[in-house]
XYZ file of C-alpha atoms in Angstrom:
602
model
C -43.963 101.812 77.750
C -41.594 104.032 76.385
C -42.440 108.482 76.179
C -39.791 110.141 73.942
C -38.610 113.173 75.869
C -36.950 115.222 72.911
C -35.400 114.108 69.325
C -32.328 111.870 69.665
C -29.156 113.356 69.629
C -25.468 111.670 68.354
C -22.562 111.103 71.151
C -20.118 110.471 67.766
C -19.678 109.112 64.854
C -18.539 105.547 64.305
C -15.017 104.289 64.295
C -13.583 104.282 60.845
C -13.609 100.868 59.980
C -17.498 100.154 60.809
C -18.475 103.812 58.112
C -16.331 102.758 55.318
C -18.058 98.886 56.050
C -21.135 100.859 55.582
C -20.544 102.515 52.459
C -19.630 99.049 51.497
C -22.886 97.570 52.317
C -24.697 100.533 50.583
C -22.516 100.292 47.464
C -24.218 96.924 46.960
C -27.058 97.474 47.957
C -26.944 100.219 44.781
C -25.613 97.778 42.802
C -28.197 95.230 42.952
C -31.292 97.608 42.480
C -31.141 97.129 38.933
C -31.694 93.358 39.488
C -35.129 91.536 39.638
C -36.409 91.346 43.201
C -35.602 88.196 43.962
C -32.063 88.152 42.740
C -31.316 91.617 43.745
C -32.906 90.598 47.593
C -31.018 87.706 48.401
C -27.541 88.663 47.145
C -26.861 91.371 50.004
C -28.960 88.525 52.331
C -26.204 85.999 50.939
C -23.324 88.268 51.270
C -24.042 90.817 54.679
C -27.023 89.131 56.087
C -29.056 92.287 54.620
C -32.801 90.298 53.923
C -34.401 93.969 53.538
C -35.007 93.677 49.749
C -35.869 90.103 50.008
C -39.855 89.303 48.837
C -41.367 86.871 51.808
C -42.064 84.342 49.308
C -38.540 83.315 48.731
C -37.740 83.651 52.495
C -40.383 81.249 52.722
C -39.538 78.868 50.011
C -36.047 79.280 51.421
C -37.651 77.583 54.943
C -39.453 74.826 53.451
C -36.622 73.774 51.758
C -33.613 74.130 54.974
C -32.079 76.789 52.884
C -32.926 79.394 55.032
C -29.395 79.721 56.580
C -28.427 81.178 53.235
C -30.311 83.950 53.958
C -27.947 85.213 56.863
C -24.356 85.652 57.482
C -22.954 81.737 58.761
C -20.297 80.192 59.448
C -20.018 79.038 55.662
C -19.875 82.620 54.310
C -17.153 82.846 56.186
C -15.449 79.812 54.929
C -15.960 80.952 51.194
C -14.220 84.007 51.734
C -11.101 82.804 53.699
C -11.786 80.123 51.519
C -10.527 81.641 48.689
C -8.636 83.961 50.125
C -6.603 80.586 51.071
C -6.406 79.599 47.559
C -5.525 82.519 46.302
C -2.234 82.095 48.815
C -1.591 78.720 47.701
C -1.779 79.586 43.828
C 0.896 82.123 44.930
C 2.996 79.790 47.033
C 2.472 81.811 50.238
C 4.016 79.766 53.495
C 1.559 78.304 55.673
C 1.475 80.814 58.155
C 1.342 84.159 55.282
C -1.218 81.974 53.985
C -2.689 82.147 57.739
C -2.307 85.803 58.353
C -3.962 86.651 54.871
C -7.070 84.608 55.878
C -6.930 86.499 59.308
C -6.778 89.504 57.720
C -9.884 88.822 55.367
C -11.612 87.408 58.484
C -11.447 90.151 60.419
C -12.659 92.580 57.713
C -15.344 90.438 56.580
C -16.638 90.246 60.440
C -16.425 94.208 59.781
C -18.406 94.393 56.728
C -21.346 92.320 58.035
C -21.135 93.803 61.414
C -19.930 91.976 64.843
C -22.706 90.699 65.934
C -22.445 88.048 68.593
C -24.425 85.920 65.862
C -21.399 86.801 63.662
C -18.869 86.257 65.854
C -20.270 83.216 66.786
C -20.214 81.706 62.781
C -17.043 83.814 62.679
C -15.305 81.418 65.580
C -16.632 78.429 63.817
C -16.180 78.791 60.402
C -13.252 79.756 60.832
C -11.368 76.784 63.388
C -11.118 74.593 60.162
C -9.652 76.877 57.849
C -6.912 78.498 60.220
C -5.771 74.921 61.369
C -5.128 73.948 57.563
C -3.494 76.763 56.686
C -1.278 76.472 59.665
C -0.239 73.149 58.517
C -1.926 71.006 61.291
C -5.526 69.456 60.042
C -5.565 67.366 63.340
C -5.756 70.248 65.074
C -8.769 71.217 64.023
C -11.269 69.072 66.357
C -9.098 70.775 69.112
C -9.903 73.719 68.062
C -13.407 73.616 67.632
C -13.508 72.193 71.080
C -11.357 75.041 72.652
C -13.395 77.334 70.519
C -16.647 75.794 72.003
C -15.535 76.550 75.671
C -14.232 79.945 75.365
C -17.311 81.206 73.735
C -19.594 79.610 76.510
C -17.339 80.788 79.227
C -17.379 84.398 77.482
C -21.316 84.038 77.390
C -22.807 81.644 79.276
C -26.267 81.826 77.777
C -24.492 80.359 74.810
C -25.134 77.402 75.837
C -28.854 77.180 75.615
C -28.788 78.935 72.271
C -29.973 77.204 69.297
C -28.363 79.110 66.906
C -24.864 78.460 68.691
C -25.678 74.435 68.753
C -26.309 74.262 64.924
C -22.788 76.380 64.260
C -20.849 74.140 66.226
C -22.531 70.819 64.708
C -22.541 72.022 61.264
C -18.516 72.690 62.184
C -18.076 69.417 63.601
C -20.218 67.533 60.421
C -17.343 69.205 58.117
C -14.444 68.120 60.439
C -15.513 64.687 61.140
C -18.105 63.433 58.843
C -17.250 65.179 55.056
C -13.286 64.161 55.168
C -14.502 60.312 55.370
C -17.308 60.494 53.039
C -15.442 62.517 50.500
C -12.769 59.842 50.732
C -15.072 57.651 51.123
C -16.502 58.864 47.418
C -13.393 59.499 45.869
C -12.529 55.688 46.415
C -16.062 55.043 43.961
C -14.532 57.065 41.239
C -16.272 60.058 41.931
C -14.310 62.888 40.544
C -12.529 64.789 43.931
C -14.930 68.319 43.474
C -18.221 66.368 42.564
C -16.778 64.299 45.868
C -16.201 67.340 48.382
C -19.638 69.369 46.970
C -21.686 65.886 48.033
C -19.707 65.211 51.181
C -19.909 68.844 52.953
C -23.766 69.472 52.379
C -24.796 66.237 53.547
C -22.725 66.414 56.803
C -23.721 69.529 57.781
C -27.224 68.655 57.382
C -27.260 65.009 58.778
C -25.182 66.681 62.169
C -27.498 69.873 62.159
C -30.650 67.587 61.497
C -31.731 66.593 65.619
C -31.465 70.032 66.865
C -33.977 71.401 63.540
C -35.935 68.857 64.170
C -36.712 69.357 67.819
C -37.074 72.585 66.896
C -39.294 72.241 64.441
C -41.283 69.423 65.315
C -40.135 67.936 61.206
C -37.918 66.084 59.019
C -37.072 67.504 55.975
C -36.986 65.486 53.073
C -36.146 67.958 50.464
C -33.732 70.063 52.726
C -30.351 67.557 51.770
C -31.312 67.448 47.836
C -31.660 70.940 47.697
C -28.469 72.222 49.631
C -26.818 69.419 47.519
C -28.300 71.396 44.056
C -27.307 74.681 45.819
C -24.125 74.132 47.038
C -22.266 75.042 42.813
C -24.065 78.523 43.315
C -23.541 79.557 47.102
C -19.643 80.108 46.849
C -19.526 82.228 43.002
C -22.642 84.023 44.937
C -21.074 84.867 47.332
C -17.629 86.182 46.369
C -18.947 87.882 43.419
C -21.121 89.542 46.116
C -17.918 90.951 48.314
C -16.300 92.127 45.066
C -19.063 93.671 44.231
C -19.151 95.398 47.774
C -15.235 96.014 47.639
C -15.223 97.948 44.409
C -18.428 99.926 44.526
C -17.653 103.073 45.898
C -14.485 103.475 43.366
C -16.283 101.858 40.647
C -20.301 101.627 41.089
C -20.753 100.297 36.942
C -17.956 97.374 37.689
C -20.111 96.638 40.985
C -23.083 96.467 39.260
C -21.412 94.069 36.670
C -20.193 92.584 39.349
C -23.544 91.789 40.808
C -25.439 90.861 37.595
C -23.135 88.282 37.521
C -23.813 87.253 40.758
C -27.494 87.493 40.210
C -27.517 83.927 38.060
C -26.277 81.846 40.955
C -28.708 83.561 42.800
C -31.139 82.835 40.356
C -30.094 79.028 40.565
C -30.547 79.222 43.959
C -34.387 80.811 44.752
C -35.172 78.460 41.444
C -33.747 75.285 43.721
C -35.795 76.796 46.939
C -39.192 77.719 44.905
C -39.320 74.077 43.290
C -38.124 72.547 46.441
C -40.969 74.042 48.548
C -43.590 72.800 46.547
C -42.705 68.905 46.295
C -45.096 67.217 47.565
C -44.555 65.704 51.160
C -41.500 67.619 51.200
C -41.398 67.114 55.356
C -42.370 64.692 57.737
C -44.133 65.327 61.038
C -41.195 64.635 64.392
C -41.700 64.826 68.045
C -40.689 68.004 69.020
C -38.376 69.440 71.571
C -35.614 67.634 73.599
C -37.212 63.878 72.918
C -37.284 64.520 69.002
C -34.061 65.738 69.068
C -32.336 62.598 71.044
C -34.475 60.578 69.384
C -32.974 61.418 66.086
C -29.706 61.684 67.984
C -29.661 57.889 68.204
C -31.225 57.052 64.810
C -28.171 59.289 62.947
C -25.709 57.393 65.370
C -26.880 54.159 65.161
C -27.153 54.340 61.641
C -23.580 55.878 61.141
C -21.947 52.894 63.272
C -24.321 50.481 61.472
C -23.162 51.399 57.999
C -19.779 50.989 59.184
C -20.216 47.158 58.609
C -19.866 46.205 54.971
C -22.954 43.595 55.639
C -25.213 46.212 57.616
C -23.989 48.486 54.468
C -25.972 46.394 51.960
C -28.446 45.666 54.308
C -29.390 49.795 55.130
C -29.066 50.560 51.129
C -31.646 47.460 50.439
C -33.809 48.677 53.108
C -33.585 52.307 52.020
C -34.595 51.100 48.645
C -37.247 49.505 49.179
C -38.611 51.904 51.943
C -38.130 55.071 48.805
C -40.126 52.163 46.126
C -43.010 51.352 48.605
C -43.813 54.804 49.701
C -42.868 56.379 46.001
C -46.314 55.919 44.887
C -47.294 57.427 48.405
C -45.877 60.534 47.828
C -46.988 60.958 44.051
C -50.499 60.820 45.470
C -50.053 63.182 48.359
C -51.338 66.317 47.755
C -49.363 69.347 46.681
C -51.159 72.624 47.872
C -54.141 73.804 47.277
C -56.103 69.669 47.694
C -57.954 68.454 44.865
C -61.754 69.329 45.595
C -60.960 71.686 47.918
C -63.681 73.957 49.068
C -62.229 76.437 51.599
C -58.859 76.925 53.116
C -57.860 78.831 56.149
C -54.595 80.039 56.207
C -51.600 80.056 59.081
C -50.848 83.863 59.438
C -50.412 84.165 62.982
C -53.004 85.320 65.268
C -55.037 86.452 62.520
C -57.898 85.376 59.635
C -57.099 84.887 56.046
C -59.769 82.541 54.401
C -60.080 81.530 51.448
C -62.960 80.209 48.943
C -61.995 79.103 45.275
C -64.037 80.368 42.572
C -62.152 78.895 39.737
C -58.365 78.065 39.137
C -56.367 80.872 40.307
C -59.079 82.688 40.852
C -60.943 83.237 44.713
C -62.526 85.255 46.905
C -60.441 85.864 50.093
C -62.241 87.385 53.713
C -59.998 88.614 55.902
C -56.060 89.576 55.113
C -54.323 89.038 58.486
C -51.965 90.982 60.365
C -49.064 90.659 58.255
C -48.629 91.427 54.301
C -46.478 88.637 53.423
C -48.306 86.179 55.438
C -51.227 86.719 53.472
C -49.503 86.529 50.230
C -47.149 83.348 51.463
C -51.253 82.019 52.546
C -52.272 83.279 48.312
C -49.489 82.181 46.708
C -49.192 78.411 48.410
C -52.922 78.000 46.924
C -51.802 79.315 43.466
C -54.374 82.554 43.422
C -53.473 84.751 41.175
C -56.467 86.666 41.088
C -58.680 87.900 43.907
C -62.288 88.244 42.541
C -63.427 89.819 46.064
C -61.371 90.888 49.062
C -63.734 90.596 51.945
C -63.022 92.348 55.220
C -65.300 91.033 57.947
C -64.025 94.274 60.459
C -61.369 96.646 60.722
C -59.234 95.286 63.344
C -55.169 94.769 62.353
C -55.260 91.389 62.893
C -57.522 91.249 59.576
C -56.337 93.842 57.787
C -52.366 94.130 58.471
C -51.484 92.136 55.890
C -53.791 93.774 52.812
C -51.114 94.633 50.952
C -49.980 91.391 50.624
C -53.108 90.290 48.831
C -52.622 93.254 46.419
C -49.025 91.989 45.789
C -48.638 91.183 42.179
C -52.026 89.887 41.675
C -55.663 92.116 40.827
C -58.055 92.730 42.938
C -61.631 92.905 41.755
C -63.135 94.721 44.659
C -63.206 95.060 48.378
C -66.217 94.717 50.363
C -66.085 96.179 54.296
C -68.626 96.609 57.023
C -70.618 99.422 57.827
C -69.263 99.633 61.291
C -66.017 102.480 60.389
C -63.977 101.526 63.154
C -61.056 101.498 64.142
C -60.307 103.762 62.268
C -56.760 102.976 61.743
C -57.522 99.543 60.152
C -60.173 101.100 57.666
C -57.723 103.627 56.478
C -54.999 100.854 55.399
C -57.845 99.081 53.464
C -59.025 102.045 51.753
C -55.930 103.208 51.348
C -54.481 100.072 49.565
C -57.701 100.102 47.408
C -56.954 103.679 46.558
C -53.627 102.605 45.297
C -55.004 100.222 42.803
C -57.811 101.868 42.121
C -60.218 99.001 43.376
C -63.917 99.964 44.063
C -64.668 99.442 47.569
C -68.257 98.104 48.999
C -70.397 98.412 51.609
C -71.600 95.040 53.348
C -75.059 94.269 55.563
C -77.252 91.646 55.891
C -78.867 90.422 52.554
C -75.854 91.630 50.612
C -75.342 88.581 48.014
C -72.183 87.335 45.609
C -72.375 85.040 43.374
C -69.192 83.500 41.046
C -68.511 80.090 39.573
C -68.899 77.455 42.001
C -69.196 80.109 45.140
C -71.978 82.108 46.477
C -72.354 83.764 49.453
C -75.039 85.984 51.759
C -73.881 88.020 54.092
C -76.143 87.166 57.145
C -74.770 89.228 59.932
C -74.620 91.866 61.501
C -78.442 91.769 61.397
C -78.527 95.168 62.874
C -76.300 97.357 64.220
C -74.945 96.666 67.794
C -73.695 99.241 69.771
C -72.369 99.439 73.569
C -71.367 95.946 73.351
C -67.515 93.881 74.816
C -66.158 95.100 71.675
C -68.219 97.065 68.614
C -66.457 96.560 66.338
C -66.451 92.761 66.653
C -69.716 92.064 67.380
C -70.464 94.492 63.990
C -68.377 91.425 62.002
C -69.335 90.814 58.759
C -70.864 86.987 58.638
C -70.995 85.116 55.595
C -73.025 81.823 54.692
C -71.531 80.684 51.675
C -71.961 77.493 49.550
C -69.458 76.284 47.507
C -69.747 72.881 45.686
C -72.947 72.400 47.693
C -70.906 72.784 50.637
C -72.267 75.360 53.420
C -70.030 77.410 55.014
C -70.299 80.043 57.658
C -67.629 82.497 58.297
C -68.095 84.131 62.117
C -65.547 87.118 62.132
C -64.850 87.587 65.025
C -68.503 87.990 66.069
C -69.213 87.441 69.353
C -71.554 86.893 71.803
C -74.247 89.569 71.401
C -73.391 89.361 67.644
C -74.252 85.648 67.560
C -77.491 85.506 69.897
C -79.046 88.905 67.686
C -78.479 86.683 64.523
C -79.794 83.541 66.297
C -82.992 85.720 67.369
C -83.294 86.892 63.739
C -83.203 83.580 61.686
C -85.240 80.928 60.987
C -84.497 77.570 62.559
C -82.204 75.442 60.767
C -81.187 78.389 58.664
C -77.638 78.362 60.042
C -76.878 74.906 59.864
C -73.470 74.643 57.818
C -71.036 71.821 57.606
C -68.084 73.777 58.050
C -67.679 76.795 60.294
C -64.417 79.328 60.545
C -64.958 79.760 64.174
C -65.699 83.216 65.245
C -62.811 85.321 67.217
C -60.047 82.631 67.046
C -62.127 80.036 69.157
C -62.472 82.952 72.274
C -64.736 82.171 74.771
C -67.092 84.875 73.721
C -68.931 81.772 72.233
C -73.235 81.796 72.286
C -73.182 78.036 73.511
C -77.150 77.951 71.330
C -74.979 79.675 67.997
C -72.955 76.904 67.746
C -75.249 74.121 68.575
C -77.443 75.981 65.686
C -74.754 75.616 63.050
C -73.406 71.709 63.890
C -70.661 72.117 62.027
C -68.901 68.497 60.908
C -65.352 70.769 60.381
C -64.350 73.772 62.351
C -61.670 75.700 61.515
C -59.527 77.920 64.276
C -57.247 80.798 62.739
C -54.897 81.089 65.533
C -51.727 81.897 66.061
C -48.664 80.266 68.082
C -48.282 80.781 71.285
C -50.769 83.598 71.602
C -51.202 85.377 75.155
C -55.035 85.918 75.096
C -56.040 82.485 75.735
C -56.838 81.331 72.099
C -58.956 79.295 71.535
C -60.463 78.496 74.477
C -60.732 74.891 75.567
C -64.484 74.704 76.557
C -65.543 75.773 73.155
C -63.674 73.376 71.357
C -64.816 71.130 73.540
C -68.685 71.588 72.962
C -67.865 71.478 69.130
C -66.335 68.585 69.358
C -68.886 66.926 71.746
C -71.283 67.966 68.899
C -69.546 66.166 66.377
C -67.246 68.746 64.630
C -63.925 68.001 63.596
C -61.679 70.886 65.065
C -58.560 71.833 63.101
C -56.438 74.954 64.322
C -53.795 76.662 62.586
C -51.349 77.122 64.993
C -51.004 73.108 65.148
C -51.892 72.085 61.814
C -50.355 74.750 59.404
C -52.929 75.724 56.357
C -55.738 73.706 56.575
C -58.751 72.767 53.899
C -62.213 71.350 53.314
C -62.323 69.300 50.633
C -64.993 67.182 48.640
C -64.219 63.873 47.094
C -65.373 60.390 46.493
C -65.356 59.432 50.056
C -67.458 63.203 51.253
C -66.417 65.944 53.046
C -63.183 65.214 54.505
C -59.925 67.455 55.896
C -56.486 67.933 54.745
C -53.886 70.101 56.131
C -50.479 70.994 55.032
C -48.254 67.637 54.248
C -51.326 65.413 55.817
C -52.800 62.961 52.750
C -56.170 63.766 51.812
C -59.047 60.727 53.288
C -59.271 61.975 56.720
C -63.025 62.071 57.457
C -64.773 64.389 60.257
């Protein structure tokens, strides 16, 4: 814990060269206000690593698609600027080593405009080893270098050498070095023209040498992430120097750095356009073993598959195989679901430790209980199952792990009303709600037991809190908000985070059978605050945890996932499985999550 003794107090200002990189950085930050959100977040993310402005839907597109290391400051920012720097020497018929002192020079002030970091440093050092070994005149020397590069830095900072971020700089530097000269060649030799050659080659290696670290990290295989750096690569480098002149002139001439950055705004355009229709292919990733198995294991796929392919024979042999492997699971993919599932009938999101459900009440239309704890969570969780509208925002209590991320469901979309419970605390979590309302001018409701809805193909009752509990674990929880809902003939009971005295008072107070349901959200993140007579009452077929990754209060607890599945539930958790959905078809009530194909059956 940390108790502020007085206000703080400045020992200085900065060194010269770090306040005039500042006024750079806010000199295009200026200059890009006048652009669209999107465009106007990314470019100072592209250029200085500044993600501020950036809406969390791109950032997340930007994941889904491997495109995410566009949004900070890498060793391939760093290569565009000396880049052309370099060319700039050449077109003047600088000497090798002027050409090498001008690309020092922009080096070291483009290290100063996005601040030294060690993370900058770091893609500094690496981007870098290439560049200054072809300007010097020596191209062999460049694998040296990188290697030289590689053990300074670790012997600098040891703890290097279990950093992720470090292992993906130096492979993406060695993919350029030794894999993009041959393939380019390699290209060039087919009669592809030389740039359509080099903007193939470089993408491709840095992803195929990057792509068993990601993977153990991730526990995936991209799909979509090569194809879309490939359709990215035209925009990143016009992007990006447009950016620095844009940051260069704008505190002489803020209108030219404005220009300057509505130019740059339409490769930046190109590229959240590549990242938004990227992230929304269907079976755009594959599921990977994660950690250090995955990432060997792909180690020795991409290696025996680079010394197979060596072999003219193998060669024909991998591109037949390939083929047919792309025609025979072609019609796969087509009939993998995109998201939201056909027929789906609720969806609970991955937020983090946190609830955002969702019920569909027509197409773009639903009725959302619960927001989160973080705004663009809950819109990523909105916007993935293409609601545009909210027809009711439902917040089972006040805690911030439910309503953090309100705002995000207000983001760019109306809100017909928000209903809350009775119970007014804390008090902290009511005021964001109200206040949020307040802002849009939404009505907001009172919710108890009997309170009804009714829209399209959803209806719902809200069952508990029977009466009022006080003196319980936790009030506020046990004075949850409890919702039977049917949608599509489906019943559905959404817990809160009720717990134990919550669940036995509603037990006592309804009739038997009456809370039978086929699919239950699972009340308090699967906690053991469980009524063990509650949840053999509801028999749920498909039980859905909202958890989040990793958490530290023990959530969910395996005995009560246990006793739902020994009473034949299906059990699906967030924090494994991503977004995950009920969904009615030919075949019943089945399950799909995020990238799984619909036809699994509880």
């Amino acid at each position: 814990m940390l108790s502020a003794a007085g206000p703080p107090s400045p020992h200085g200002a900065a060194p010269s060269p770090q306040r005039a990189a500042g006024s750079l950085r806010a000199g295009l930050q200026r200059a890009c206000v006048p652009l669209p959100d999107e465009q106007g977040g990314l470019l100072p993310g592209l250029v200085v690593g500044d993600t501020s402005r950036l809406p969390p839907t791109v950032e997340e597109d930007f994941l889904a698609t491997g495109m995410t290391h566009l949004n900070a400051v890498s060793g391939s920012n760093v290569a565009i600027v000396v880049g052309a720097v370099l060319l700039l020497a050449r077109w003047a018929r600088a000497g090798p080593w002027l050409a090498a002192g001008l690309c020092g020079l922009a080096l070291v002030g483009f290290v100063i405009l996005v601040r030294p970091s060690p993370s900058v440093v770091r893609a500094a050092t690496m981007g870098a080893i290439g560049l200054a070994a072809l300007a010097a005149g020596r191209p062999r020397a460049a694998l040296p270098a990188l290697s030289a590069g590689v053990a300074v830095l670790v012997l600098v900072d040891p703890e290097l050498a279990g950093d992720a971020g470090f292992a993906l700089s130096v492979l993406a530097t060695g993919g350029l070095l030794l894999l993009a000269p041959r393939w380019r060649d390699g290209l060039r030799r087919r009669g592809v023209p030389a740039g359509l050659a080099e903007a193939l080659a470089v993408p491709a290696a840095a992803q195929l040498a990057c792509a068993p670290v990601v993977a153990g990290i991730s526990g995936t295989v991209s799909l979509v992430a090569v194809p879309a750096n490939l359709l990215a690569v035209p925009a990143i480098a016009p992007a990006t120097v447009l950016g620095v002149l844009a940051a260069a002139v704008s505190p002489l001439w803020p209108a030219g750095a404005e220009f300057l950055a509505w130019l740059a705004s339409w490769p930046a355009w190109w590229l959240v356009t590549v990242a938004r229709h990227g992230a929304r292919l269907p079976a755009g990733t594959l599921p990977w073993p994660g950690g250090a198995t995955g990432a060997l294991l792909l180690t020795g796929l991409t290696v025996a598959l680079l010394v197979a392919t060596r072999h003219p024979v193998v060669r024909r042999l991998v591109a037949v195989v390939v083929v047919a492997v792309v025609a025979g699971t072609l019609p796969v993919r087509l009939a993998a679901p995109g998201w939201p599932p056909a027929g789906w009938v609720v969806a609970a999101c991955a937020v983090g430790q946190g609830d955002t459900v969702v019920l569909p009440v027509a197409a773009g239309r639903a009725v959302v209980v619960d927001a989160g704890p973080d705004p663009g969570a809950a819109d990523g969780c909105l916007r993935r199952l293409g609601v545009r509208e909210v027809a009711l925002l439902v917040i089972s209590h006040f805690h911030v792990d439910h309503t953090g991320g309100v705002a995000g469901v207000f983001r760019n979309r109306p809100v017909g009303a928000v209903l809350t419970p009775q119970w007014p605390e804390p008090a902290a979590g009511r005021g964001l709600v109200l206040a949020e309302a307040a802002a849009h001018s939404v009505d907001v409701l009172a919710g108890a037991a009997g309170w009804r809805y009714r829209e399209g193909g959803v209806e719902f009752t809200v069952i508990g809190p029977s009466r009022p509990l006080r003196g319980t674990r936790s009030d506020p929880n046990n004075n949850s908000l409890m919702l039977l809902a049917t949608v599509s003939g489906v019943r559905i009971l959404l817990a809160g985070d009720a717990e134990t005295e919550e669940q036995r008072a509603l037990l006592d107070d309804t009739a038997p059978g009456g809370l039978r349901a086929e699919v239950l959200k699972v009340a308090h993140h699967g906690s053991a605050y469980q009524d063990p007579a509650f949840l053999d009452a509801v028999r749920p077929r498909i039980a859905l945890v909202p958890v989040g990754t990793g958490n530290t209060y023990g959530h969910p607890n395996p005995a009560v996932l246990g006793r739902l599945a020994r009473g034949g539930a299906r059990v699906l958790r967030t924090d494994t499985e991503g977004d995950v959905a009920a969904v009615l078809g030919g075949a019943g009530l089945g399950v799909v999550t995020r990238g799984t194909p619909p036809g699994r059956q509880p």
